[in-house]
Coordinates of C-alpha atoms in Angstrom, one line a residue:
X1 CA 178.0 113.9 107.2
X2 CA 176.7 116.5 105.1
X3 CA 177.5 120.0 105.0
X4 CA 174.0 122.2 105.9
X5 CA 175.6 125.9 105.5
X6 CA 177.7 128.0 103.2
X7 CA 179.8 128.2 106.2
X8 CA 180.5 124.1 106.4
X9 CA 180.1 123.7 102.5
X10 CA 183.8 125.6 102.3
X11 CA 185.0 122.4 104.1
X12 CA 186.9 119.8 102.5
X13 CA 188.7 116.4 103.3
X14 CA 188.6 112.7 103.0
X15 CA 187.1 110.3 105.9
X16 CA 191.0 110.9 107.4
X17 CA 189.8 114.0 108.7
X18 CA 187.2 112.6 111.0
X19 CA 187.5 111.0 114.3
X20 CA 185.6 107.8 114.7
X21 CA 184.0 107.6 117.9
X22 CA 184.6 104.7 120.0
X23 CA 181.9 101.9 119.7
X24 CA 181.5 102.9 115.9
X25 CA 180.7 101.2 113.4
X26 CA 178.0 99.3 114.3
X27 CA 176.0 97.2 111.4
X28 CA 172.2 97.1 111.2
X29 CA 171.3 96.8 107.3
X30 CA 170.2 100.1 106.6
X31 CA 170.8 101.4 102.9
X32 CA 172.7 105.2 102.3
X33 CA 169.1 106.8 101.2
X34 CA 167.7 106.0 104.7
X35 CA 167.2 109.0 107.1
X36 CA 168.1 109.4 110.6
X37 CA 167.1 111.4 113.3
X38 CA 168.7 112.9 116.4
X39 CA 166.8 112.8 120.0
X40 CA 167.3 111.9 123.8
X41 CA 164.4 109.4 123.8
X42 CA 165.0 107.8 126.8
X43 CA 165.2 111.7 129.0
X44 CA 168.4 110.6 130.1
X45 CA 170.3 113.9 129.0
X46 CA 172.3 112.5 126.0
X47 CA 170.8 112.0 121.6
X48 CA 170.5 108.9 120.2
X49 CA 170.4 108.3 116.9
X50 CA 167.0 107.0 115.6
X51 CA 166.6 105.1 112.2
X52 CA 165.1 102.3 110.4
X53 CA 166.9 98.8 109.2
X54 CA 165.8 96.3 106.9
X55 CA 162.6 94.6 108.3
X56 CA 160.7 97.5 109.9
X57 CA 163.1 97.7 112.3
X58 CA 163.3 100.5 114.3
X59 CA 166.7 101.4 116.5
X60 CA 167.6 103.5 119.1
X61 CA 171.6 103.9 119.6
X62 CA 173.2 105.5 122.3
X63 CA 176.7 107.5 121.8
X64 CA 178.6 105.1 122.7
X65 CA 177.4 103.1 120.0
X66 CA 174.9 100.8 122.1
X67 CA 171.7 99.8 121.0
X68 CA 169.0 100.8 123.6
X69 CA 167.5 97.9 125.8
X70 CA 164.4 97.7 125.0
X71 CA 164.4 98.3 121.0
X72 CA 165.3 97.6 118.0
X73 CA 161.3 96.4 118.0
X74 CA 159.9 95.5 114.5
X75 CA 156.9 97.6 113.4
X76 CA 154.0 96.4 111.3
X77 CA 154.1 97.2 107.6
X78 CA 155.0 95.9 104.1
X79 CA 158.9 95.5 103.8
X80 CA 159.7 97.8 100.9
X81 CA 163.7 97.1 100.1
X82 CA 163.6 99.4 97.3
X83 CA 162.0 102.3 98.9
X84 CA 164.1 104.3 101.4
X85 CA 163.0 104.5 105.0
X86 CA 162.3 108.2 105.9
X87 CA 163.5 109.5 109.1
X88 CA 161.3 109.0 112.2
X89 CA 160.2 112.1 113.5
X90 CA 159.9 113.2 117.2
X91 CA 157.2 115.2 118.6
X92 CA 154.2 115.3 121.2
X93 CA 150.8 113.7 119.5
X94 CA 149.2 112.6 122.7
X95 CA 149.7 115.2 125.4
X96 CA 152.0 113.6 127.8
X97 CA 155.1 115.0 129.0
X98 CA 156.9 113.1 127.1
X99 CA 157.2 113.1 123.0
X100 CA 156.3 110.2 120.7
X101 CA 158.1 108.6 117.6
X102 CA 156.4 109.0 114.3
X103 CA 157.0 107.4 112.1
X104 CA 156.7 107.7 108.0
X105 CA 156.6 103.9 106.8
X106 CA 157.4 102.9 102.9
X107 CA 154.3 101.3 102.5
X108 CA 152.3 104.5 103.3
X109 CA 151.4 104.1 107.0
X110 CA 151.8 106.7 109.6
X111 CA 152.4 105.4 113.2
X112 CA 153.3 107.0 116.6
X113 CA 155.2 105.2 119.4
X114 CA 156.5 105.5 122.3
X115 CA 159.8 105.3 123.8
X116 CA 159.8 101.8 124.4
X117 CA 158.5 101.2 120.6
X118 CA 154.8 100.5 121.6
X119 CA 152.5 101.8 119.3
X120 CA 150.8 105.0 120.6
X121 CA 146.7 104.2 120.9
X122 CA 144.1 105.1 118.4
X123 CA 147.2 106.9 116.4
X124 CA 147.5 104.9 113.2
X125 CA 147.3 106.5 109.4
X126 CA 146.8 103.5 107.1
X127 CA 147.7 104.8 104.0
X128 CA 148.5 103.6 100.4
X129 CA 151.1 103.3 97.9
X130 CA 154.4 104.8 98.3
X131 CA 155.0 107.1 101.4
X132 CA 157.6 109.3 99.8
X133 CA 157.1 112.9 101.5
X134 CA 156.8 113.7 105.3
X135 CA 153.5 114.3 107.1
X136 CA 153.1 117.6 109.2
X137 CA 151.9 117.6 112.2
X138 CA 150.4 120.8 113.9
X139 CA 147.2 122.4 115.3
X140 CA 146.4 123.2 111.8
X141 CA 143.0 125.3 112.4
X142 CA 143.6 126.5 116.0
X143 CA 141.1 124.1 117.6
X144 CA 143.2 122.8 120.0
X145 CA 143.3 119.8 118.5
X146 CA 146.9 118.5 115.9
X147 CA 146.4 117.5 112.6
X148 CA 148.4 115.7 110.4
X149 CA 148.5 116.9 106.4
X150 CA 149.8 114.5 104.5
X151 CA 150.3 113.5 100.8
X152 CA 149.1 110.3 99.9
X153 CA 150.3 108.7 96.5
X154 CA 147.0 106.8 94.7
X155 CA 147.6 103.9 91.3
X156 CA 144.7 105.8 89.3
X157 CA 145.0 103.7 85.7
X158 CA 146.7 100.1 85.4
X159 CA 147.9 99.4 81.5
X160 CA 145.9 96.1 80.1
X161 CA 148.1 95.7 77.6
X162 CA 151.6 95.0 79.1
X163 CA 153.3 92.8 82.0
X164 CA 154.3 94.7 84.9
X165 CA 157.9 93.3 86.3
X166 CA 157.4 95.6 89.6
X167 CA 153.7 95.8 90.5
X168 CA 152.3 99.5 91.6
X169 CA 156.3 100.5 91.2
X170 CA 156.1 99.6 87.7
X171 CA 157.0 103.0 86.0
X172 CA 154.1 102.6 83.2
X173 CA 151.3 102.7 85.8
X174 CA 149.6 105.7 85.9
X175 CA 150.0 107.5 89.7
X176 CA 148.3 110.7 91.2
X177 CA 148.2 112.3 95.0
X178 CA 145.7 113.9 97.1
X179 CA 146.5 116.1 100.1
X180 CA 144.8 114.6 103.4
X181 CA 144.4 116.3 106.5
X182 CA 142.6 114.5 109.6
X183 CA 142.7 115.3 113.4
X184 CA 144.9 112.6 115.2
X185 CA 145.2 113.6 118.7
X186 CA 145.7 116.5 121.6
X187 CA 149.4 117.0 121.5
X188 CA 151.2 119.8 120.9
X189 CA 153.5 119.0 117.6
X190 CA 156.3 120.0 119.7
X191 CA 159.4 118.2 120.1
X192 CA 163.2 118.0 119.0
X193 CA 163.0 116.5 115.8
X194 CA 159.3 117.9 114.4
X195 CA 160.0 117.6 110.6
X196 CA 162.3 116.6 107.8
X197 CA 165.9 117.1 109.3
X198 CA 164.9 118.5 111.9
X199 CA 163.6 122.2 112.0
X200 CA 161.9 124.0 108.8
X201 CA 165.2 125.0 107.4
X202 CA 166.1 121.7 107.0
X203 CA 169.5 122.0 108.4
X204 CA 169.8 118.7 110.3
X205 CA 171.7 120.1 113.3
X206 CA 171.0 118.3 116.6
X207 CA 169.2 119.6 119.1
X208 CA 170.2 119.9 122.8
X209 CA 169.1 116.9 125.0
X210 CA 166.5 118.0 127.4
X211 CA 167.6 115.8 130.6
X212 CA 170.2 116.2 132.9
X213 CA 172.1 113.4 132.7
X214 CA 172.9 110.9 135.7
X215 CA 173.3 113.2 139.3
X216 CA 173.6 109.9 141.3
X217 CA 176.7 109.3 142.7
X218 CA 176.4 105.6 142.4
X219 CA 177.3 104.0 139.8
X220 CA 173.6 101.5 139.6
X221 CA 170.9 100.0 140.5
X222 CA 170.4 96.4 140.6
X223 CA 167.7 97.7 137.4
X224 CA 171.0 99.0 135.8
X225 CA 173.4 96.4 136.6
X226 CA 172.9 92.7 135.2
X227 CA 173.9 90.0 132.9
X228 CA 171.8 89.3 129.6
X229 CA 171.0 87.0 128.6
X230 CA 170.9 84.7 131.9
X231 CA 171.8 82.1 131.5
X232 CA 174.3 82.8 129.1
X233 CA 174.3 80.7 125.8
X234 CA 175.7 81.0 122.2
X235 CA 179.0 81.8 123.0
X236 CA 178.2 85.3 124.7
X237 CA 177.3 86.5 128.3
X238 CA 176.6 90.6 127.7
X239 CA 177.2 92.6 131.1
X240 CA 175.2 95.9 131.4
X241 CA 175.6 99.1 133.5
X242 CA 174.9 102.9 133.4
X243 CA 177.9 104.8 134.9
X244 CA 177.0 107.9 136.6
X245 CA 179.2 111.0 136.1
X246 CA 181.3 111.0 138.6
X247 CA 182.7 107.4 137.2
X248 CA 186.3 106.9 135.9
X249 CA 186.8 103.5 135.6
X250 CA 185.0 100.2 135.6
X251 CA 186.9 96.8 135.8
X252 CA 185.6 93.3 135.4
X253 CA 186.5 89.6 136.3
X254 CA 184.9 86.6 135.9
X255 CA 184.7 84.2 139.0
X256 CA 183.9 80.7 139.0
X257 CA 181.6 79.3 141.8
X258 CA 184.9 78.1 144.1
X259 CA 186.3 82.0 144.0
X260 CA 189.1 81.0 141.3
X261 CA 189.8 84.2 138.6
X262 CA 188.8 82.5 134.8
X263 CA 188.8 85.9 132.9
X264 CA 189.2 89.6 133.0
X265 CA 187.5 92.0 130.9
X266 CA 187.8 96.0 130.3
X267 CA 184.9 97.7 131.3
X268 CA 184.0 101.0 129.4
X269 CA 182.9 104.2 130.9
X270 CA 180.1 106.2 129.2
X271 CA 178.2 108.5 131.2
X272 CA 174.8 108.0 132.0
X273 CA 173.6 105.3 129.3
X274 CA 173.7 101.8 129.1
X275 CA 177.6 100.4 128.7
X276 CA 177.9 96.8 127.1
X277 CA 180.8 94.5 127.9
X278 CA 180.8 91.0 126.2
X279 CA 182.6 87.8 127.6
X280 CA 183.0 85.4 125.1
X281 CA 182.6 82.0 127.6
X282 CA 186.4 81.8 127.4
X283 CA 189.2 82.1 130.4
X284 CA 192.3 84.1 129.8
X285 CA 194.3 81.1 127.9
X286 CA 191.4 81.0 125.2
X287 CA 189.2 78.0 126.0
X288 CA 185.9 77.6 126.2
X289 CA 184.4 77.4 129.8
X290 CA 182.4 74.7 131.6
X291 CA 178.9 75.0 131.6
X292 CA 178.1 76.1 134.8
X293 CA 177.7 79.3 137.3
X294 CA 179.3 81.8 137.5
X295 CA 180.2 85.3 139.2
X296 CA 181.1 88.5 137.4
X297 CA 183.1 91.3 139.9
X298 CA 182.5 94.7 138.9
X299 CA 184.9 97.4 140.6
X300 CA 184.0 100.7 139.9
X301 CA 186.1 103.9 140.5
X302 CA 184.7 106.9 141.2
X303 CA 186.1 110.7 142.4
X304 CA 184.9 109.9 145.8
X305 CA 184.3 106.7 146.4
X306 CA 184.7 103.2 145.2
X307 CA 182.2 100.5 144.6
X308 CA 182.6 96.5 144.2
X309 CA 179.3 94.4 143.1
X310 CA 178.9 90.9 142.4
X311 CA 176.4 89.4 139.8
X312 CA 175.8 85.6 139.5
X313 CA 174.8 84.0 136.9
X314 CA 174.4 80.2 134.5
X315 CA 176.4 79.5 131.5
X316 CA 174.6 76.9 129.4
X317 CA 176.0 74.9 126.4

């Protein structure tokens, strides 16, 4: 956490002074000089955190701490260790409703994607050496059309005369830039995380998720409620559901096929995104289950009502 304002800056104390929220920490690789940003991706009324870990890989994590469903995904591009990943930045390129993910790669690419991680059409900046600065995106010459300006970092003169231990990093090769600017789409450059931390004053604070949040006042769908993977191998069988708000409690037990109780679980309760509970193949005296099927009983408890569904599913070995 670091302190954006005067106001913050007169603030002092050790980690002590913080509250760590539950589901944190979570491990992906990344390095302390790699950016994040803030933004509800998925439209569901809450921020996720969005950031880059070793490999291209590119996370979306809930507040709770859970890693969205359908990423981390990988994304094409030389794996720079020693260069730090920039933040991905969030913002309409296309024209849809909803924004895009672009993202600033080490290698000196450009990409857009979507919220699922696909790679937005016909958007792609292929650039060269090391992508240290952030491109800006904006309807640059009022044509109706964005832009992208971006800085791209050029090897201009190679010594003859000496070994060089870390190729176009090497500090004796001789580097320039040039300023680029190309039309890459309709969109609007809008969006809740447009530039470098955010906004043009760099301050980094999050912006306020556009969606509602859950209004149903069931607690899912057979889309939001199911085991994964099925069937359930290495040790782990991970249950998934998306409480709505009027939720307070979620308790689960594991059934074998003849009815008989092997192992009950606590079941979080975060609103409105996706809510992982692990069962680690065991029963409630510590050994390792049968391979076999099996049924998972989740009760949920709301304000009004309550709710009771059943999910089946294969343990393997």
């Amino acid at each position: 956490i670091q302190a954006s304002t005067a106001q913050e800056a007169n603030f002092a104390g050790g980690n002590e002074s913080f509250e760590e929220l539950p589901g944190f920490p979570i491990f992906i690789g990344t390095l302390s000089d790699d950016e994040l940003s803030l933004a509800d991706i998925d439209d569901d009324g809450f921020l996720e955190i969005l950031v880059f870990g070793p490999n291209n890989l590119f996370f979306a994590i809930n507040y709770n701490g859970v890693v969205d469903l359908e990423l981390p995904r990988t994304i094409p591009g030389e794996n720079r260790f020693t260069a730090p990943f920039l933040s991905p930045l969030a913002l309409d390129v296309d024209g849809t409703p909803r924004f895009e993910v672009v993202l600033p790669m080490a290698d000196g690419q450009v990409r857009a994607h979507d919220a699922s991680g696909f790679q937005v059409q016909d958007f792609a900046y292929l650039g060269s050496g090391n992508q240290g600065t952030y491109p800006i995106l904006s309807d640059l010459d009022g044509d109706g059309m964005l832009e992208m300006a971006i800085v791209e970092d050029i090897v201009t003169e190679i010594p003859e005369d000496r070994v060089l231990d870390r190729g176009d990093e090497d500090p004796d090769v001789v580097r320039s830039a040039r300023l680029l600017v190309r039309e890459v789409g309709t969109g609007t450059g809008l969006g809740p995380w447009p530039t470098y931390r955010g906004d043009p004053g760099r301050s980094g604070f999050a912006p306020m998720p556009g969606g509602g949040g859950s209004s149903v006042p069931e607690i899912a769908s057979t889309k939001e409620l199911f085991v994964m993977p099925n069937p359930a191998r290495d040790g782990r069988a991970q249950i998934h559901y998306v409480p709505s708000s009027d939720v307070e409690k979620v308790a689960i037990s594991i059934h074998d096929v003849a009815g008989q109780l092997v192992r009950t679980l606590d079941g979080s309760v975060y609103h409105g995104v996706d809510n992982l509970v692990v069962w680690d193949l065991t029963n409630n005296e510590g050994s390792q289950v049968a391979p076999g099927l099996f049924v998972a009983r989740i009760d949920i408890t709301g304000t009004e009502k309550s709710v009771t569904e059943f999910l089946t599913f294969a343990v393997l070995r």
